[in-house]
N, C-alpha and C. Protein backbone atom coordinates (compact mmCIF):
# COMPACT_ATOMS: atom_id res chain seq x y z
N MET A 1 0.73 -1.13 0.01
CA MET A 1 -0.01 0.08 0.09
C MET A 1 0.80 1.31 -0.12
N GLY A 2 0.49 2.47 -0.78
CA GLY A 2 1.29 3.41 -0.77
C GLY A 2 0.96 4.32 0.00
N VAL A 3 1.29 5.75 -0.07
CA VAL A 3 1.21 6.92 0.80
C VAL A 3 -0.15 7.70 0.84
N LEU A 4 -0.98 7.03 -0.44
CA LEU A 4 -2.28 7.79 -0.48
C LEU A 4 -3.52 6.53 -0.51
N SER A 5 -4.56 7.13 -0.24
CA SER A 5 -5.83 6.37 -0.41
C SER A 5 -5.94 5.78 -1.69
N ASP A 6 -6.53 4.61 -1.87
CA ASP A 6 -6.81 4.15 -3.28
C ASP A 6 -7.54 5.28 -4.13
N ALA A 7 -8.50 5.72 -3.38
CA ALA A 7 -9.42 7.09 -3.82
C ALA A 7 -8.50 8.28 -4.45
N GLN A 8 -7.30 8.43 -3.21
CA GLN A 8 -6.62 9.52 -3.92
C GLN A 8 -5.75 9.23 -5.04
N TYR A 9 -5.25 7.90 -4.92
CA TYR A 9 -4.29 7.30 -6.39
C TYR A 9 -5.14 7.34 -7.61
N ASN A 10 -6.33 7.00 -7.39
CA ASN A 10 -7.26 7.09 -8.63
C ASN A 10 -7.66 8.50 -9.22
N VAL A 11 -7.91 9.42 -8.29
CA VAL A 11 -8.02 10.70 -8.78
C VAL A 11 -6.68 11.16 -9.37
N LEU A 12 -5.41 11.00 -8.81
CA LEU A 12 -4.24 11.16 -9.34
C LEU A 12 -3.96 10.48 -10.64
N PHE A 13 -4.16 9.19 -10.68
CA PHE A 13 -4.06 8.69 -11.83
C PHE A 13 -5.17 9.35 -13.02
N ALA A 14 -6.23 9.45 -13.05
CA ALA A 14 -7.08 10.05 -13.74
C ALA A 14 -6.51 11.37 -14.19
N PHE A 15 -6.19 12.07 -13.50
CA PHE A 15 -5.68 13.48 -13.60
C PHE A 15 -4.49 13.49 -14.70
N LEU A 16 -3.47 12.32 -14.14
CA LEU A 16 -2.16 12.08 -14.90
C LEU A 16 -2.53 11.68 -16.41
N ALA A 17 -3.35 10.54 -16.68
CA ALA A 17 -3.85 10.12 -17.89
C ALA A 17 -4.50 11.08 -18.57
N GLU A 18 -5.04 12.04 -18.12
CA GLU A 18 -6.10 13.02 -18.86
C GLU A 18 -5.12 13.99 -19.30
N ASN A 19 -4.05 14.51 -18.51
CA ASN A 19 -3.73 15.86 -18.79
C ASN A 19 -2.27 15.98 -18.98
N ILE A 20 -1.56 14.84 -18.54
CA ILE A 20 -0.29 14.75 -18.58
C ILE A 20 0.18 13.76 -19.79
N GLU A 21 -0.03 12.39 -19.49
CA GLU A 21 0.28 11.30 -20.39
C GLU A 21 -0.13 11.74 -21.98
N PRO A 22 -0.89 12.52 -22.34
CA PRO A 22 -1.08 12.53 -23.78
C PRO A 22 0.10 13.44 -24.42
N ASN A 23 0.91 14.19 -23.54
CA ASN A 23 1.94 14.90 -24.18
C ASN A 23 2.93 14.96 -22.95
N THR A 24 3.69 13.90 -22.84
CA THR A 24 4.85 13.65 -21.80
C THR A 24 5.87 14.61 -22.28
N GLU A 25 6.29 14.57 -23.39
CA GLU A 25 7.30 15.49 -24.31
C GLU A 25 7.05 17.13 -23.67
N LYS A 26 6.21 17.32 -23.86
CA LYS A 26 5.90 18.88 -23.69
C LYS A 26 5.76 19.31 -22.02
N HIS A 27 5.37 18.35 -21.37
CA HIS A 27 5.13 18.57 -19.93
C HIS A 27 6.90 18.39 -19.19
N GLY A 28 7.47 17.55 -20.09
CA GLY A 28 8.96 17.27 -19.77
C GLY A 28 9.86 18.45 -20.03
N VAL A 29 9.51 19.38 -21.16
CA VAL A 29 10.22 20.46 -21.56
C VAL A 29 9.65 21.45 -20.59
N GLU A 30 8.72 21.64 -20.11
CA GLU A 30 8.22 22.64 -19.08
C GLU A 30 8.98 22.55 -17.81
N ILE A 31 9.19 21.26 -17.31
CA ILE A 31 9.69 20.87 -16.06
C ILE A 31 11.15 21.07 -16.17
N LEU A 32 11.64 20.86 -17.26
CA LEU A 32 13.44 21.09 -17.06
C LEU A 32 13.46 22.34 -17.64
N VAL A 33 12.96 23.26 -18.15
CA VAL A 33 13.02 24.58 -18.28
C VAL A 33 13.06 25.20 -16.95
N GLY A 34 11.94 24.99 -16.51
CA GLY A 34 11.52 25.38 -15.13
C GLY A 34 12.55 25.30 -14.15
N LEU A 35 13.06 24.14 -14.08
CA LEU A 35 14.12 23.41 -13.09
C LEU A 35 15.51 24.37 -13.43
N PHE A 36 15.77 24.65 -14.93
CA PHE A 36 16.99 25.12 -14.91
C PHE A 36 16.95 26.96 -14.81
N LYS A 37 15.80 27.53 -15.24
CA LYS A 37 15.52 28.81 -14.78
C LYS A 37 15.69 29.00 -13.14
N LYS A 38 15.00 27.97 -12.47
CA LYS A 38 15.00 28.18 -10.91
C LYS A 38 16.42 27.87 -10.36
N SER A 39 17.19 26.84 -11.24
CA SER A 39 18.49 26.39 -10.39
C SER A 39 19.64 26.36 -11.52
N LYS A 40 20.37 27.27 -11.85
CA LYS A 40 21.36 27.27 -12.79
C LYS A 40 22.42 26.03 -12.18
N SER A 41 22.65 25.89 -11.25
CA SER A 41 23.63 25.07 -10.57
C SER A 41 23.02 23.67 -11.00
N SER A 42 21.81 23.36 -11.12
CA SER A 42 20.99 22.22 -11.68
C SER A 42 21.51 21.84 -12.87
N GLN A 43 21.14 22.86 -13.85
CA GLN A 43 21.79 22.85 -15.16
C GLN A 43 22.89 22.27 -15.22
N MET A 44 24.02 23.07 -14.62
CA MET A 44 25.43 22.52 -14.76
C MET A 44 25.62 21.10 -14.57
N LEU A 45 24.87 20.28 -13.88
CA LEU A 45 24.89 18.72 -13.66
C LEU A 45 24.76 17.97 -15.11
N PHE A 46 24.05 18.84 -16.15
CA PHE A 46 23.82 18.13 -17.40
C PHE A 46 24.88 18.45 -18.53
N GLU A 47 25.67 17.72 -18.63
CA GLU A 47 26.82 18.00 -19.54
C GLU A 47 25.86 18.57 -21.07
N LYS A 48 25.12 17.74 -21.53
CA LYS A 48 24.17 18.19 -22.51
C LYS A 48 23.58 19.49 -22.69
N PHE A 49 23.21 20.01 -21.54
CA PHE A 49 22.24 20.95 -21.56
C PHE A 49 23.24 22.45 -20.79
N LYS A 50 24.13 22.06 -20.29
CA LYS A 50 24.83 23.12 -19.35
C LYS A 50 25.29 24.34 -20.27
N ASN A 51 25.27 24.02 -21.64
CA ASN A 51 25.71 25.35 -22.44
C ASN A 51 24.56 25.94 -23.14
N LEU A 52 23.41 25.66 -22.70
CA LEU A 52 21.89 26.03 -23.23
C LEU A 52 22.06 27.39 -22.68
N ALA A 53 21.91 28.55 -23.15
CA ALA A 53 21.81 29.93 -22.66
C ALA A 53 20.50 30.53 -22.40
N THR A 54 19.71 30.22 -23.27
CA THR A 54 18.57 30.82 -23.43
C THR A 54 17.12 29.88 -23.20
N GLU A 55 16.38 30.48 -22.93
CA GLU A 55 14.79 29.35 -22.83
C GLU A 55 14.58 28.68 -24.13
N ALA A 56 14.88 29.65 -25.37
CA ALA A 56 14.76 29.15 -26.53
C ALA A 56 15.63 28.22 -27.09
N GLU A 57 16.66 28.15 -26.53
CA GLU A 57 17.54 26.98 -26.85
C GLU A 57 17.31 25.71 -26.14
N MET A 58 16.94 26.13 -24.69
CA MET A 58 16.52 24.89 -24.21
C MET A 58 15.11 24.28 -24.78
N ARG A 59 14.19 25.10 -25.17
CA ARG A 59 13.04 24.46 -25.64
C ARG A 59 13.29 23.81 -27.04
N ASN A 60 14.10 24.18 -27.76
CA ASN A 60 14.30 23.86 -29.24
C ASN A 60 15.50 22.56 -29.20
N CYS A 61 16.01 22.26 -28.01
CA CYS A 61 16.98 21.04 -27.83
C CYS A 61 16.24 19.85 -28.14
N PRO A 62 16.70 19.02 -29.20
CA PRO A 62 16.08 17.60 -29.03
C PRO A 62 16.38 16.66 -27.84
N GLU A 63 17.73 17.06 -27.49
CA GLU A 63 17.84 16.16 -26.27
C GLU A 63 17.30 16.51 -25.04
N LEU A 64 17.07 17.58 -24.76
CA LEU A 64 16.40 18.04 -23.59
C LEU A 64 14.90 17.75 -23.70
N LYS A 65 14.22 17.46 -24.97
CA LYS A 65 13.07 17.21 -25.15
C LYS A 65 12.68 15.59 -24.95
N LYS A 66 13.70 15.18 -25.56
CA LYS A 66 13.99 13.45 -25.23
C LYS A 66 14.09 13.28 -23.50
N HIS A 67 14.82 14.07 -22.92
CA HIS A 67 15.22 13.69 -21.75
C HIS A 67 13.81 14.07 -20.73
N GLY A 68 13.18 15.31 -21.01
CA GLY A 68 11.97 15.65 -20.26
C GLY A 68 10.98 14.65 -20.54
N ASP A 69 10.78 14.13 -21.56
CA ASP A 69 9.96 13.04 -21.83
C ASP A 69 9.98 11.66 -20.94
N LEU A 70 11.42 11.50 -20.79
CA LEU A 70 11.90 10.28 -19.99
C LEU A 70 11.50 10.79 -18.45
N VAL A 71 11.64 11.81 -18.05
CA VAL A 71 11.72 12.32 -16.53
C VAL A 71 10.16 12.05 -16.35
N VAL A 72 9.12 12.44 -17.22
CA VAL A 72 7.78 12.44 -17.25
C VAL A 72 7.18 10.79 -17.17
N LYS A 73 7.82 10.35 -18.03
CA LYS A 73 7.40 8.96 -18.05
C LYS A 73 7.84 7.98 -17.01
N THR A 74 8.88 8.15 -16.66
CA THR A 74 9.65 7.35 -15.63
C THR A 74 8.75 7.74 -13.95
N LEU A 75 8.82 9.16 -14.09
CA LEU A 75 7.75 9.31 -12.79
C LEU A 75 6.34 8.93 -12.95
N ILE A 76 5.63 8.95 -13.83
CA ILE A 76 4.48 8.44 -13.85
C ILE A 76 4.35 6.83 -13.76
N SER A 77 5.60 6.16 -14.15
CA SER A 77 5.91 4.76 -13.88
C SER A 77 5.96 4.52 -12.73
N VAL A 78 6.92 5.17 -11.85
CA VAL A 78 7.02 5.08 -10.55
C VAL A 78 5.67 5.14 -9.71
N ILE A 79 4.80 6.35 -9.94
CA ILE A 79 3.74 6.43 -9.19
C ILE A 79 2.42 5.37 -9.29
N LYS A 80 2.72 4.78 -10.34
CA LYS A 80 1.39 4.03 -10.75
C LYS A 80 2.04 2.46 -10.01
N LYS A 81 3.12 2.54 -9.30
CA LYS A 81 3.04 1.51 -8.52
C LYS A 81 2.55 1.80 -7.12
N LYS A 82 2.04 2.62 -6.51
CA LYS A 82 1.43 2.94 -5.61
C LYS A 82 2.27 2.45 -4.23
N GLY A 83 3.54 2.76 -4.44
CA GLY A 83 4.52 2.55 -3.30
C GLY A 83 5.07 1.51 -3.38
N SER A 84 5.09 0.49 -4.13
CA SER A 84 5.98 -0.75 -4.48
C SER A 84 6.90 -0.43 -5.64
N HIS A 85 7.43 0.66 -5.47
CA HIS A 85 8.61 0.88 -6.37
C HIS A 85 10.13 0.67 -6.01
N GLU A 86 10.33 -0.08 -4.95
CA GLU A 86 11.89 -0.54 -4.40
C GLU A 86 12.79 -0.76 -5.68
N SER A 87 12.22 -1.67 -6.32
CA SER A 87 13.24 -1.99 -7.56
C SER A 87 13.63 -1.02 -8.62
N GLU A 88 12.34 0.20 -8.96
CA GLU A 88 12.57 0.77 -9.84
C GLU A 88 13.50 2.18 -9.31
N LEU A 89 13.35 2.40 -7.98
CA LEU A 89 14.05 3.50 -7.31
C LEU A 89 15.25 3.01 -6.92
N ARG A 90 15.68 2.02 -6.58
CA ARG A 90 17.06 1.35 -6.51
C ARG A 90 17.93 1.68 -7.93
N LYS A 91 17.27 1.52 -8.63
CA LYS A 91 18.25 1.34 -10.12
C LYS A 91 18.03 2.89 -10.49
N LEU A 92 17.23 3.76 -10.28
CA LEU A 92 17.18 5.18 -10.59
C LEU A 92 18.46 5.73 -9.39
N ALA A 93 18.45 5.47 -8.27
CA ALA A 93 19.37 6.08 -7.50
C ALA A 93 20.97 5.57 -7.92
N CYS A 94 20.86 4.28 -8.26
CA CYS A 94 22.35 3.51 -8.70
C CYS A 94 22.67 4.48 -9.83
N SER A 95 21.71 4.67 -10.80
CA SER A 95 22.48 5.38 -11.98
C SER A 95 22.79 6.94 -11.98
N HIS A 96 21.76 7.63 -10.98
CA HIS A 96 21.88 9.10 -10.54
C HIS A 96 23.29 9.34 -9.82
N VAL A 97 23.54 8.27 -8.64
CA VAL A 97 24.76 8.26 -8.20
C VAL A 97 26.01 8.15 -8.86
N ASN A 98 26.12 6.59 -9.41
CA ASN A 98 27.44 6.44 -10.20
C ASN A 98 27.53 6.91 -11.57
N GLN A 99 26.31 6.81 -12.38
CA GLN A 99 26.89 7.34 -13.59
C GLN A 99 26.80 8.69 -13.96
N HIS A 100 25.40 9.25 -13.44
CA HIS A 100 25.14 10.64 -13.80
C HIS A 100 25.69 11.62 -12.51
N LYS A 101 26.02 11.09 -11.57
CA LYS A 101 26.68 11.90 -10.52
C LYS A 101 25.90 13.27 -9.99
N ILE A 102 24.62 13.01 -9.93
CA ILE A 102 23.50 14.11 -9.39
C ILE A 102 23.15 13.33 -7.81
N PRO A 103 23.51 14.85 -7.17
CA PRO A 103 23.38 14.45 -5.63
C PRO A 103 21.94 14.36 -5.60
N VAL A 104 21.48 13.57 -4.37
CA VAL A 104 19.82 13.43 -3.92
C VAL A 104 19.24 14.54 -3.72
N ASP A 105 19.55 15.67 -3.29
CA ASP A 105 18.91 16.98 -3.04
C ASP A 105 18.54 17.62 -4.35
N GLU A 106 18.90 17.22 -5.64
CA GLU A 106 18.47 17.54 -6.69
C GLU A 106 17.12 17.32 -6.95
N PHE A 107 16.47 15.99 -6.22
CA PHE A 107 15.58 15.51 -6.50
C PHE A 107 14.38 16.38 -5.83
N GLN A 108 14.75 16.84 -4.82
CA GLN A 108 13.83 18.03 -4.08
C GLN A 108 13.69 19.01 -4.90
N VAL A 109 14.60 19.60 -5.61
CA VAL A 109 14.54 20.68 -6.42
C VAL A 109 13.57 20.51 -7.76
N ILE A 110 13.90 19.44 -8.18
CA ILE A 110 12.74 19.21 -9.37
C ILE A 110 11.46 18.68 -9.06
N PHE A 111 11.39 17.95 -7.74
CA PHE A 111 10.04 17.55 -7.61
C PHE A 111 9.38 18.92 -7.10
N SER A 112 10.18 19.97 -6.49
CA SER A 112 9.34 21.23 -6.44
C SER A 112 9.07 22.05 -7.74
N VAL A 113 9.68 21.92 -8.77
CA VAL A 113 9.62 22.15 -10.14
C VAL A 113 8.17 21.59 -10.40
N ILE A 114 8.22 20.03 -10.34
CA ILE A 114 7.16 19.39 -10.98
C ILE A 114 5.74 19.93 -10.27
N ASN A 115 5.46 20.12 -9.22
CA ASN A 115 4.56 20.21 -8.47
C ASN A 115 4.18 21.67 -8.95
N ASP A 116 4.96 22.81 -8.91
CA ASP A 116 4.59 24.02 -9.45
C ASP A 116 4.14 24.01 -10.77
N HIS A 117 4.94 23.30 -11.78
CA HIS A 117 4.28 22.86 -12.99
C HIS A 117 2.88 22.28 -13.17
N LEU A 118 2.37 21.28 -12.31
CA LEU A 118 1.41 20.67 -12.24
C LEU A 118 0.18 21.73 -12.01
N ARG A 119 0.49 22.75 -11.21
CA ARG A 119 -0.60 23.72 -10.78
C ARG A 119 -0.85 24.50 -11.48
N THR A 120 -0.21 24.75 -12.58
CA THR A 120 -0.34 25.37 -14.15
C THR A 120 -1.43 24.78 -14.98
N VAL A 121 -1.68 23.51 -14.85
CA VAL A 121 -2.40 22.61 -15.67
C VAL A 121 -3.75 22.88 -14.74
N PRO A 122 -4.93 23.38 -15.86
CA PRO A 122 -5.79 24.05 -15.24
C PRO A 122 -6.75 22.98 -14.32
N ALA A 123 -6.65 21.47 -14.76
CA ALA A 123 -7.74 20.51 -14.08
C ALA A 123 -7.02 20.17 -12.76
N CYS A 124 -5.74 20.60 -12.40
CA CYS A 124 -5.12 20.28 -11.42
C CYS A 124 -5.64 20.88 -10.09
N THR A 125 -6.29 20.25 -9.11
CA THR A 125 -7.01 20.66 -7.90
C THR A 125 -5.86 20.64 -6.96
N ALA A 126 -6.56 21.61 -5.85
CA ALA A 126 -5.44 21.50 -4.64
C ALA A 126 -5.20 19.92 -3.88
N ASP A 127 -6.30 19.29 -4.31
CA ASP A 127 -6.20 17.96 -3.43
C ASP A 127 -5.42 17.16 -4.57
N ILE A 128 -5.30 17.35 -5.91
CA ILE A 128 -4.43 16.34 -6.55
C ILE A 128 -3.10 17.15 -6.72
N SER A 129 -2.61 18.30 -6.00
CA SER A 129 -1.62 18.99 -6.00
C SER A 129 -0.93 18.43 -4.69
N ASN A 130 -1.79 18.26 -3.61
CA ASN A 130 -1.45 17.65 -2.21
C ASN A 130 -0.82 16.11 -2.50
N SER A 131 -1.76 15.57 -3.44
CA SER A 131 -1.49 13.91 -3.24
C SER A 131 -0.23 14.02 -4.01
N MET A 132 0.07 14.36 -5.12
CA MET A 132 1.57 14.66 -5.85
C MET A 132 2.47 15.02 -4.93
N ASN A 133 2.48 15.84 -4.06
CA ASN A 133 3.40 16.27 -3.09
C ASN A 133 3.76 15.41 -2.31
N THR A 134 2.53 14.56 -1.75
CA THR A 134 2.68 13.41 -0.79
C THR A 134 3.66 12.25 -1.65
N VAL A 135 3.29 11.90 -2.68
CA VAL A 135 3.83 10.76 -3.56
C VAL A 135 5.30 11.27 -3.40
N LEU A 136 5.63 12.37 -4.05
CA LEU A 136 7.01 13.15 -4.54
C LEU A 136 7.77 13.04 -3.12
N ASP A 137 7.48 13.49 -1.89
CA ASP A 137 8.08 13.25 -0.56
C ASP A 137 8.50 11.87 -0.37
N ASP A 138 7.30 10.93 -0.70
CA ASP A 138 7.53 9.60 -0.32
C ASP A 138 8.86 9.00 -1.39
N ILE A 139 8.90 9.37 -2.64
CA ILE A 139 9.88 8.91 -3.44
C ILE A 139 11.16 9.41 -3.03
N TYR A 140 11.07 10.74 -2.94
CA TYR A 140 12.12 11.39 -2.19
C TYR A 140 13.06 10.58 -1.11
N GLY A 141 12.07 10.36 -0.19
CA GLY A 141 12.97 9.59 1.05
C GLY A 141 13.26 8.35 0.61
N CYS A 142 12.48 7.49 -0.25
CA CYS A 142 13.05 6.32 -0.69
C CYS A 142 14.60 6.37 -1.58
N LEU A 143 14.45 7.16 -2.55
CA LEU A 143 15.54 7.61 -3.21
C LEU A 143 16.68 7.90 -2.27
N LYS A 144 16.45 8.87 -1.22
CA LYS A 144 17.70 9.40 -0.16
C LYS A 144 18.14 8.03 0.43
N GLU A 145 17.25 7.02 0.75
CA GLU A 145 17.77 5.85 1.43
C GLU A 145 18.63 5.02 0.44
N HIS A 146 18.19 4.76 -0.86
CA HIS A 146 19.03 4.16 -1.99
C HIS A 146 20.05 4.86 -2.19
N TYR A 147 20.34 6.14 -2.22
CA TYR A 147 21.64 6.89 -2.31
C TYR A 147 22.72 6.23 -1.51
N LYS A 148 22.06 6.10 -0.13
CA LYS A 148 23.05 5.89 0.97
C LYS A 148 23.75 4.27 0.56
N THR A 149 22.87 3.35 -0.03
CA THR A 149 23.27 2.19 -0.19
C THR A 149 24.15 2.14 -1.39
N GLU A 150 23.68 2.74 -2.50
CA GLU A 150 24.43 2.91 -3.72
C GLU A 150 25.62 3.61 -3.72
N LYS A 151 25.77 4.51 -3.07
CA LYS A 151 27.00 5.48 -3.32
C LYS A 151 28.17 4.42 -3.38
N LYS A 152 29.25 4.81 -4.25
CA LYS A 152 30.56 3.70 -4.55
C LYS A 152 31.42 5.08 -4.17
């Protein structure tokens, strides 16, 4: 069982299916652009993106579009596990610690940007935003634990 009730998960899943999943690339670009505007230091962690100087360059970068799509699809996949996401988060932590060299606290930054972005979607209610925040907090806590064991 996850951190939400079945009813809360169902509302969140419906919101994601109707509003986010039909265009994961668009939402992913908005999230990454929002992240890089909020935190230049976060942008510097991405070799492929650190030289993108303007928002227009970011929005037109094929690799950023691809990565944004991956971020959103991966997050939705993890959320749909309803808290049974140990395997996925262990792999994510391992790759982000050892391959990408992304500090765990960067997840808090992007999760904040994700929740900010979702609130711009007209169908996002306060309950949906609160549910997403609860799920993201849970994911962050799990990632933090996996970082401790995966760090080499």
